[in-house]
PDB file of C-alpha atoms in Angstrom:
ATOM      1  CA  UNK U  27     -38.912 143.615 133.987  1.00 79.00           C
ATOM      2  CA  UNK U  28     -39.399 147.083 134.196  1.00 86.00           C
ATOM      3  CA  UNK U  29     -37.646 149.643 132.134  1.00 91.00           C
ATOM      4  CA  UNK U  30     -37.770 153.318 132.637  1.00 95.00           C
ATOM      5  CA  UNK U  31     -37.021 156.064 129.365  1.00 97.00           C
ATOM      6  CA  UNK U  32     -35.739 159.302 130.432  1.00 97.00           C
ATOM      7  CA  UNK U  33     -35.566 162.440 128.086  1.00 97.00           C
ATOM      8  CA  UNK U  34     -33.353 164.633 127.362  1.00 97.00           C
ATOM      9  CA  UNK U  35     -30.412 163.113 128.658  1.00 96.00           C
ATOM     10  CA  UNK U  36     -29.374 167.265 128.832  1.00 97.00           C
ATOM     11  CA  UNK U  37     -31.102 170.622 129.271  1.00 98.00           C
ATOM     12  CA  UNK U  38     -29.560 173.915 129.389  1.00 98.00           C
ATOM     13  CA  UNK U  39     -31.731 176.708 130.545  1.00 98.00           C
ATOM     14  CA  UNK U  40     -31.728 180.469 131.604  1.00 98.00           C
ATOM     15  CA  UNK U  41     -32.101 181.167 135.227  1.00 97.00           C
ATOM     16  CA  UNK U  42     -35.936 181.966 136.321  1.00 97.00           C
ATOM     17  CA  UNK U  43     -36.905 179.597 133.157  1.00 97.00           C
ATOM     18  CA  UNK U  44     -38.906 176.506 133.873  1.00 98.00           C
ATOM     19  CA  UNK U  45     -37.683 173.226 133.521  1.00 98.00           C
ATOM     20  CA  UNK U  46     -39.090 169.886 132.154  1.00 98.00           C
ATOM     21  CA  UNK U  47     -38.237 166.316 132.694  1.00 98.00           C
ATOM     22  CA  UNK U  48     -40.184 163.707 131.171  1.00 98.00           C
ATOM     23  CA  UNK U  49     -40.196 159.899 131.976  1.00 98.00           C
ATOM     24  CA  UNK U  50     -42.056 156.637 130.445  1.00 98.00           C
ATOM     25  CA  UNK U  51     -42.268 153.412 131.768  1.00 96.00           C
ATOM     26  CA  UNK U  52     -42.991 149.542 130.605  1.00 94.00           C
ATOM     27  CA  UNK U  53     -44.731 147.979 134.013  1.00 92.00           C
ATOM     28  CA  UNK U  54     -48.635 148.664 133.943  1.00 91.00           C
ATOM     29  CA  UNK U  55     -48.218 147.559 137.888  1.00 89.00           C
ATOM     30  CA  UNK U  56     -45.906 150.502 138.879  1.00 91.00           C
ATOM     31  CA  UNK U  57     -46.936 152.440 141.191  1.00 90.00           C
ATOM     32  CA  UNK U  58     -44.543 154.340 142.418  1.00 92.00           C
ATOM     33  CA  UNK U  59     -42.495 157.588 141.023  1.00 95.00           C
ATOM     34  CA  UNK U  60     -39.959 159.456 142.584  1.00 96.00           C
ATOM     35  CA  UNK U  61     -36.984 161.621 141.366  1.00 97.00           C
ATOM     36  CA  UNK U  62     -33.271 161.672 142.716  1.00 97.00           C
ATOM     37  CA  UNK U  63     -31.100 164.331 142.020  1.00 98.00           C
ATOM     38  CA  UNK U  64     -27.211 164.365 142.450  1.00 96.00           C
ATOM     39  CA  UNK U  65     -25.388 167.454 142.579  1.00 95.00           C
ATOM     40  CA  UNK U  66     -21.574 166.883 141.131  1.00 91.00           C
ATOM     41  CA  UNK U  67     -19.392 165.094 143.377  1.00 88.00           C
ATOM     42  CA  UNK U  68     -22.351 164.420 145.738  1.00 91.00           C
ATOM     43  CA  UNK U  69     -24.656 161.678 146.398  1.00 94.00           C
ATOM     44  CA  UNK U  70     -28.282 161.014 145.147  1.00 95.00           C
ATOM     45  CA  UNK U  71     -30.661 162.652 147.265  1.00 96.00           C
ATOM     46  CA  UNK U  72     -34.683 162.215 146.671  1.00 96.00           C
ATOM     47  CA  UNK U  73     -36.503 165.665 146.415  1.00 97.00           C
ATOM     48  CA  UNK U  74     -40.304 164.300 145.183  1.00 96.00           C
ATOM     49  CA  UNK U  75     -42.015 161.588 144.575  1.00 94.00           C
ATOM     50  CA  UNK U  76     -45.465 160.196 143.681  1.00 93.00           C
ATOM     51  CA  UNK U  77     -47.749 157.715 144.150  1.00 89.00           C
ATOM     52  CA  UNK U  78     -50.144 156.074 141.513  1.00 82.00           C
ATOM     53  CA  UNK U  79     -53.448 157.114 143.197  1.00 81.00           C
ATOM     54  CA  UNK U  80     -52.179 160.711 142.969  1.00 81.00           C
ATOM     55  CA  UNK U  81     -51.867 163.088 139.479  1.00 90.00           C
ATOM     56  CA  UNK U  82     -50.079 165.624 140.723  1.00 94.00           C
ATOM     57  CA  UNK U  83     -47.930 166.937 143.158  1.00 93.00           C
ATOM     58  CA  UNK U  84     -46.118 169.785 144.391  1.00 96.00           C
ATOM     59  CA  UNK U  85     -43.135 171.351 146.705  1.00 94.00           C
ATOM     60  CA  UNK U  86     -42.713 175.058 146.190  1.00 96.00           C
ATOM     61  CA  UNK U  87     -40.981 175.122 142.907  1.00 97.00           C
ATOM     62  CA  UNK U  88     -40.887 171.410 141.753  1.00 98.00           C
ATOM     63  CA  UNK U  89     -43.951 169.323 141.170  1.00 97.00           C
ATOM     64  CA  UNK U  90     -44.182 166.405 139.269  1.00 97.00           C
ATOM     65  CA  UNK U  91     -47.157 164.827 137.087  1.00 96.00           C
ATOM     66  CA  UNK U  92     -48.432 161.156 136.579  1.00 96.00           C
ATOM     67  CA  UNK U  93     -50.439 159.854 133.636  1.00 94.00           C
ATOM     68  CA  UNK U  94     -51.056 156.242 134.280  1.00 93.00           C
ATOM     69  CA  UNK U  95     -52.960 155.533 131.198  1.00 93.00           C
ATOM     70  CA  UNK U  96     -49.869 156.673 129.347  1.00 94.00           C
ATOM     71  CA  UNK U  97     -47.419 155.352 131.628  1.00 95.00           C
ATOM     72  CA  UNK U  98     -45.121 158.889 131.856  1.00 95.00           C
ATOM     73  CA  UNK U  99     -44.638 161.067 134.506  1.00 97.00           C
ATOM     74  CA  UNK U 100     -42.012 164.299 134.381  1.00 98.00           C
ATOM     75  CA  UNK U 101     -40.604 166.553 136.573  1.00 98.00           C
ATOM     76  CA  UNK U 102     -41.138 170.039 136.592  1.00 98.00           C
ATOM     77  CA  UNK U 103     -38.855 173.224 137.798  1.00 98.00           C
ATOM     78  CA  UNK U 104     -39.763 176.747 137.843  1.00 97.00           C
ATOM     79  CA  UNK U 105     -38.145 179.720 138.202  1.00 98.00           C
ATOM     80  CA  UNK U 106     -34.578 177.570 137.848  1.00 98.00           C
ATOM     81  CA  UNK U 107     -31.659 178.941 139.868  1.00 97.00           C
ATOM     82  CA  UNK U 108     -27.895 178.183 139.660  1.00 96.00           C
ATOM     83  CA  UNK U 109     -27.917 175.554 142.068  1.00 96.00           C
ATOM     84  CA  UNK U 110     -30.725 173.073 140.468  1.00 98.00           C
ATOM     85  CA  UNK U 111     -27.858 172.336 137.750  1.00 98.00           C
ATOM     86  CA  UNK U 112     -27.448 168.942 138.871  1.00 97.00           C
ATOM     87  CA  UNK U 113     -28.062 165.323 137.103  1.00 97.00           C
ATOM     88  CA  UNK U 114     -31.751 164.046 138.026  1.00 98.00           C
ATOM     89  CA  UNK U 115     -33.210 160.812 138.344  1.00 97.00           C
ATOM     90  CA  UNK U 116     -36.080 159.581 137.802  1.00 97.00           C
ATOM     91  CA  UNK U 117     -37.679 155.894 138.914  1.00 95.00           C
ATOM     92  CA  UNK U 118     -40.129 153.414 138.905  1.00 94.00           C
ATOM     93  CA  UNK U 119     -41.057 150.335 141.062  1.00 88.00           C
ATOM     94  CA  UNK U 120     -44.293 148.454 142.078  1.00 79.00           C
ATOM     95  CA  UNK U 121     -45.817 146.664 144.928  1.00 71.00           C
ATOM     96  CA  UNK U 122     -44.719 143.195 144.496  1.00 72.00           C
ATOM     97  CA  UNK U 123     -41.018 143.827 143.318  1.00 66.00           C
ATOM     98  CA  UNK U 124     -38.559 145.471 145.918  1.00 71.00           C
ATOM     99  CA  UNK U 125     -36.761 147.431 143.791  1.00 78.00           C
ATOM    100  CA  UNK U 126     -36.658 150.491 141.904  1.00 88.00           C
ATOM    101  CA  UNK U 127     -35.286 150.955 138.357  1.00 91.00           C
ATOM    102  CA  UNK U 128     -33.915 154.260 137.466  1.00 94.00           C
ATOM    103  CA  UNK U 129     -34.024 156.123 134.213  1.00 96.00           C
ATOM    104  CA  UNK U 130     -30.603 157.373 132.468  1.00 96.00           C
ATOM    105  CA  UNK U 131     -30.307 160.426 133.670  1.00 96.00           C
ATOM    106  CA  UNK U 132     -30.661 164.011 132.833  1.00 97.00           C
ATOM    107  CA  UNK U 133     -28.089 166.513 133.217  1.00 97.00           C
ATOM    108  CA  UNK U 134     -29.843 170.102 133.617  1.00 98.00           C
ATOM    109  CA  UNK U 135     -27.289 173.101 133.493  1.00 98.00           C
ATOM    110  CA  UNK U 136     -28.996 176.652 134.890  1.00 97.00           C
ATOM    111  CA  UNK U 137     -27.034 179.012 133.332  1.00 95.00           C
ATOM    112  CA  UNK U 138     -27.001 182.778 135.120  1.00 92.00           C
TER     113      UNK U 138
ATOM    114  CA  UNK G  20     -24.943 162.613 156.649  1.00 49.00           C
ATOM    115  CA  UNK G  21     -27.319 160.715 156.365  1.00 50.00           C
ATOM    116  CA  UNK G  22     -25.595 158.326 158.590  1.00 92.00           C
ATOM    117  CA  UNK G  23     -24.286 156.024 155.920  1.00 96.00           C
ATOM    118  CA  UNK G  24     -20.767 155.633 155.370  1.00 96.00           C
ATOM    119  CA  UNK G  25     -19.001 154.334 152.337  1.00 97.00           C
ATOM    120  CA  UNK G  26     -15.136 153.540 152.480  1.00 95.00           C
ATOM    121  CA  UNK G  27     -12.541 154.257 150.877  1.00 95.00           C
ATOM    122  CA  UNK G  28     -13.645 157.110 148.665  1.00 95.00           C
ATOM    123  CA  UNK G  29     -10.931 156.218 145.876  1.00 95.00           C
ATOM    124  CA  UNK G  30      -9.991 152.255 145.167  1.00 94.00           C
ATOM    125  CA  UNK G  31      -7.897 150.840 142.448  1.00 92.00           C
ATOM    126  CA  UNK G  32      -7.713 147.074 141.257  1.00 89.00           C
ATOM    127  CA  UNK G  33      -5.293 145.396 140.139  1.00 89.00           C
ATOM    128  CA  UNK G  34      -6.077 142.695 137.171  1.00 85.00           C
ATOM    129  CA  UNK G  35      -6.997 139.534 138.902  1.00 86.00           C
ATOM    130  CA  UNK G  36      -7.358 141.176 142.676  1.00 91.00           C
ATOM    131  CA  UNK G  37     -10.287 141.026 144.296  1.00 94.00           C
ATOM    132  CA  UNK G  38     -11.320 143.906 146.134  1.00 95.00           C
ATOM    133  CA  UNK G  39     -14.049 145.118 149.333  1.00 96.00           C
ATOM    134  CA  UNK G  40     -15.953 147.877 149.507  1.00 97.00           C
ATOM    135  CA  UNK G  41     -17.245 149.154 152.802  1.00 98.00           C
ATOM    136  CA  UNK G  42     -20.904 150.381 153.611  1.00 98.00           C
ATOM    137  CA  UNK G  43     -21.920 150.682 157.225  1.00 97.00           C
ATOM    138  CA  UNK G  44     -25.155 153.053 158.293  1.00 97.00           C
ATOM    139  CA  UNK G  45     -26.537 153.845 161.493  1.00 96.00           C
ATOM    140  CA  UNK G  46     -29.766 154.142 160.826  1.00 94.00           C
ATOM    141  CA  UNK G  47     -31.490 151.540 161.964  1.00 93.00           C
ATOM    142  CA  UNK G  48     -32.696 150.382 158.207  1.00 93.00           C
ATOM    143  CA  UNK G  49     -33.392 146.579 157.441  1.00 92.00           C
ATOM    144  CA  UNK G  50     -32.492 147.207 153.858  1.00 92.00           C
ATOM    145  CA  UNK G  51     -29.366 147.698 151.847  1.00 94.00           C
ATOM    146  CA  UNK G  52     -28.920 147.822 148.151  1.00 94.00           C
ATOM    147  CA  UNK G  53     -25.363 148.230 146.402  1.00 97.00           C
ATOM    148  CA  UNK G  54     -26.097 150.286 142.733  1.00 96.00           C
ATOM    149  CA  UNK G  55     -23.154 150.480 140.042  1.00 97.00           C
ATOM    150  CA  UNK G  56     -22.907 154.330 138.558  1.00 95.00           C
ATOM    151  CA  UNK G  57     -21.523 154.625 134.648  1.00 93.00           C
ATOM    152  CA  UNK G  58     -21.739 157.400 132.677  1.00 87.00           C
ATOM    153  CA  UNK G  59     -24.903 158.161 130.895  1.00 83.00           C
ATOM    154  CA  UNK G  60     -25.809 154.869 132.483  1.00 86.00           C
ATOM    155  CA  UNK G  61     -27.897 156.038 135.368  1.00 89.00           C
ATOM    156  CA  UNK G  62     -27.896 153.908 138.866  1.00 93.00           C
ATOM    157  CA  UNK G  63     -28.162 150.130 138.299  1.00 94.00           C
ATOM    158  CA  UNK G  64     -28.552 147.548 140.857  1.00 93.00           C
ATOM    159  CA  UNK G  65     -26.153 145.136 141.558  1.00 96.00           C
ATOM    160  CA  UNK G  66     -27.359 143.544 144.829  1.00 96.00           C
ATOM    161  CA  UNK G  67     -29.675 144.020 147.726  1.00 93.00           C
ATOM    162  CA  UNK G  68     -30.653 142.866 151.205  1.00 93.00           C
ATOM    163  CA  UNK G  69     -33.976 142.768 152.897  1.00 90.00           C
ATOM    164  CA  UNK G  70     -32.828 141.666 156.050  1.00 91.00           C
ATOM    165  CA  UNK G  71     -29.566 140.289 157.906  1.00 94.00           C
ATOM    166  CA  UNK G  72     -28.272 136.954 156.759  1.00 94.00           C
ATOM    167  CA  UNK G  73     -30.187 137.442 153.760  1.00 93.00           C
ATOM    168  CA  UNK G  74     -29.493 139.169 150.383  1.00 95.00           C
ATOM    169  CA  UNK G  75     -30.760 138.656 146.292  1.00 93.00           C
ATOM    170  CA  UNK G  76     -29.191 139.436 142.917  1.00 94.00           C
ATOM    171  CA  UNK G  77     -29.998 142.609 141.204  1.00 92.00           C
ATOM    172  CA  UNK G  78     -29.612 143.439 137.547  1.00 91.00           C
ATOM    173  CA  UNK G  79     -26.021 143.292 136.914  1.00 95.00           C
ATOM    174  CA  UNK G  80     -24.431 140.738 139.871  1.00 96.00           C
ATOM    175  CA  UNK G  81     -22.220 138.522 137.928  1.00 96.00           C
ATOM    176  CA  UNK G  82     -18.910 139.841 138.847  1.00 96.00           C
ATOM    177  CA  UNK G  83     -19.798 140.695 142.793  1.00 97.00           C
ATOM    178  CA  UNK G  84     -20.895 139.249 145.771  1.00 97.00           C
ATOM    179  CA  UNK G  85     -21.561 140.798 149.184  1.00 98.00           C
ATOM    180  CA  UNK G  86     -22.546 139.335 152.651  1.00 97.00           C
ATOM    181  CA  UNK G  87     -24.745 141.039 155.392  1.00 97.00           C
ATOM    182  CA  UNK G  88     -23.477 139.096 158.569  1.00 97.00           C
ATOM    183  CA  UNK G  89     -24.343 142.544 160.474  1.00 96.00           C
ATOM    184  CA  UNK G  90     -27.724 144.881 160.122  1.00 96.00           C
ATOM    185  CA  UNK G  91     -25.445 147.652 160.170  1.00 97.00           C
ATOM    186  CA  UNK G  92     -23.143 146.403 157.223  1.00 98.00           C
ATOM    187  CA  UNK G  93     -23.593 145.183 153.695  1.00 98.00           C
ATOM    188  CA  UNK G  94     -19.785 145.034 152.348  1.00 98.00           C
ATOM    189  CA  UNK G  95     -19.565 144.696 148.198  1.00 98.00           C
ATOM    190  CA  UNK G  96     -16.752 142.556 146.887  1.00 97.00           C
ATOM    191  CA  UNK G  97     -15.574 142.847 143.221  1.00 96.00           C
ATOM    192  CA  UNK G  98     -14.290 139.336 142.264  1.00 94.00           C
ATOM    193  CA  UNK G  99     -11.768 138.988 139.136  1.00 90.00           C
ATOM    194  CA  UNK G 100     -14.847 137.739 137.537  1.00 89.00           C
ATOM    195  CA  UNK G 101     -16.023 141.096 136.760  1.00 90.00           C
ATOM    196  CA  UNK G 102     -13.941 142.225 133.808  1.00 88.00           C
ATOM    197  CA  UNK G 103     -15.093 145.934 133.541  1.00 91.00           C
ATOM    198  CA  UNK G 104     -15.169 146.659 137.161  1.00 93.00           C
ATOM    199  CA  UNK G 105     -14.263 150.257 136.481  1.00 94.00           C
ATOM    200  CA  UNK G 106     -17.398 152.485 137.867  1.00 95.00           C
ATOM    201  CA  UNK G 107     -18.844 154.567 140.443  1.00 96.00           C
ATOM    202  CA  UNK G 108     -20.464 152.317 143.390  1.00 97.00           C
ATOM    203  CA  UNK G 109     -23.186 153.477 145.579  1.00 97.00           C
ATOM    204  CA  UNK G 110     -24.351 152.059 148.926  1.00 97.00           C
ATOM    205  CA  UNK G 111     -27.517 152.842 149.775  1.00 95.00           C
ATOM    206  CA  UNK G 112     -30.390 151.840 152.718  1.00 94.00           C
ATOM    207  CA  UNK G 113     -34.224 152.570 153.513  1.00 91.00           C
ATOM    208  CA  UNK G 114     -36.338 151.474 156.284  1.00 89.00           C
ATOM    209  CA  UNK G 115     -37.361 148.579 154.338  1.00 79.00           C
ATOM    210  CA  UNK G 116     -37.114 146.858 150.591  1.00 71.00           C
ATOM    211  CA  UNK G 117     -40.171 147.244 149.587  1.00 72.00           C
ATOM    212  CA  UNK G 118     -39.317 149.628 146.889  1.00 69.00           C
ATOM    213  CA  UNK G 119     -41.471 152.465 148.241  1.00 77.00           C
ATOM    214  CA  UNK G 120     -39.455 153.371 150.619  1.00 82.00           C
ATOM    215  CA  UNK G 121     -36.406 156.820 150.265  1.00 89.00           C
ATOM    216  CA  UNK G 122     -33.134 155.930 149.808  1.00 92.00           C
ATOM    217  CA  UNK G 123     -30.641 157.266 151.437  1.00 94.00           C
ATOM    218  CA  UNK G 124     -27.193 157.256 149.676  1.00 96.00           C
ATOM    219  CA  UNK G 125     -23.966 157.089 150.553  1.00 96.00           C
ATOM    220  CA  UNK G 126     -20.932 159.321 149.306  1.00 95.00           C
ATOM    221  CA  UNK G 127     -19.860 156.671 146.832  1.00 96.00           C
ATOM    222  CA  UNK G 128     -16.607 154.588 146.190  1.00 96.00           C
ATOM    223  CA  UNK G 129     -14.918 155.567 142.767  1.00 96.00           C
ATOM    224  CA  UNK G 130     -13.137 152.007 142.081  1.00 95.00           C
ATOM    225  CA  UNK G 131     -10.196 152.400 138.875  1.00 93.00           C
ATOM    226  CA  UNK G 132      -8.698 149.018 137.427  1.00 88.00           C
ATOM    227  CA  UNK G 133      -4.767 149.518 137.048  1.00 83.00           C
TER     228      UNK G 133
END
């Protein structure tokens, strides 16, 4: 089955720094990429995802990147405020299984 | 929000019980997946349902079983057979189970073994 790396598992940064998630994957056949993120206490909510016929993608200051050939995608932040501290997800699934597996988790901290 | 509802927020097990959690949304979504939340552990999925009177084992079912007599509800029972039952369970839907499709998450059911 599929198994989805995340890294780091935590990232501290400055506010108005950028931010970088990375993700790698087993499944040749996924093909599709998105990213949760839960604030504390709260539940998952998706804020991007991306398909495999697509490298790139944005939405205003997150964007994330695909590279198929070496099976990682990562999540990118910039200018970071106070309130992306949260834990994000990201996950993988393909066409002819239902499900999606999620990565580990990373906790990002935005410090003022 | 989001029109899914999880109940109760806070459940506690006593050794040998077997306990229900609840997970009812409104919106109108054929599928329903129950995930298991651990520490450092990201979201793993326990069971899901593409469609009423119909449901599959995830990655981690021994332990749990569910039903999904209703579209509307997809209830998660932990059995005595699950010996570290202690986690953070999510309930969440999409339109369908294809696995392209958003989830949208419940608030969660934080279930303690006494």
């Amino acid at each position: 089955g599929e198994n989805v790396e995340q890294h780091p598992s935590t990232l501290s940064v400055q506010e108005g720094d950028s931010a970088v998630i990375k993700c790698t994957y087993s499944d040749s056949a996924s093909n599709y990429f998105p990213w949760y993120k839960q604030e504390l206490g709260k539940r998952p909510q998706l804020i991007i995802d991306i398909r495999s016929n697509v490298g790139e993608k944005k939405d205003q200051r997150i964007a994330v990147t695909l590279n198929k050939t070496a099976k990682h995608f990562s999540l990118h932040i910039t200018e970071t405020q106070p309130e992306d501290s949260a834990v994000y997800f990201c996950a993988a699934s393909n066409s002819s299984n239902y499900k999606l597996t999620f990565g580990k988790g990373t906790l990002l901290t935005v410090n003022p | 929000d989001g029109g899914i509802t999880q109940s109760p927020k806070y459940l506690f097990r006593k050794e040998g019980q077997n306990v229900t959690l609840s997970c009812e949304q409104n919106l109108n979504h054929d599928a329903m997946y129950w995930y298991r939340q651990d520490p450092g552990q990201g979201l793993r999925l326990i069971y899901y349902s593409q469609i009423v009177n119909d449901f599959q084992k995830g990655d981690i079912a021994e332990g749990y079983s569910v039903s999904r007599e209703k579209k509307e509800s997809f209830p998660l029972t932990v059995t005595s057979a699950q010996k570290n039952p202690t986690a953070f369970y999510l309930c969440a839907s999409s339109i369908a189970a294809d696995g392209h499709e958003k989830l949208f998450f419940g608030s969660g059911t934080q279930l303690s073994v006494l």
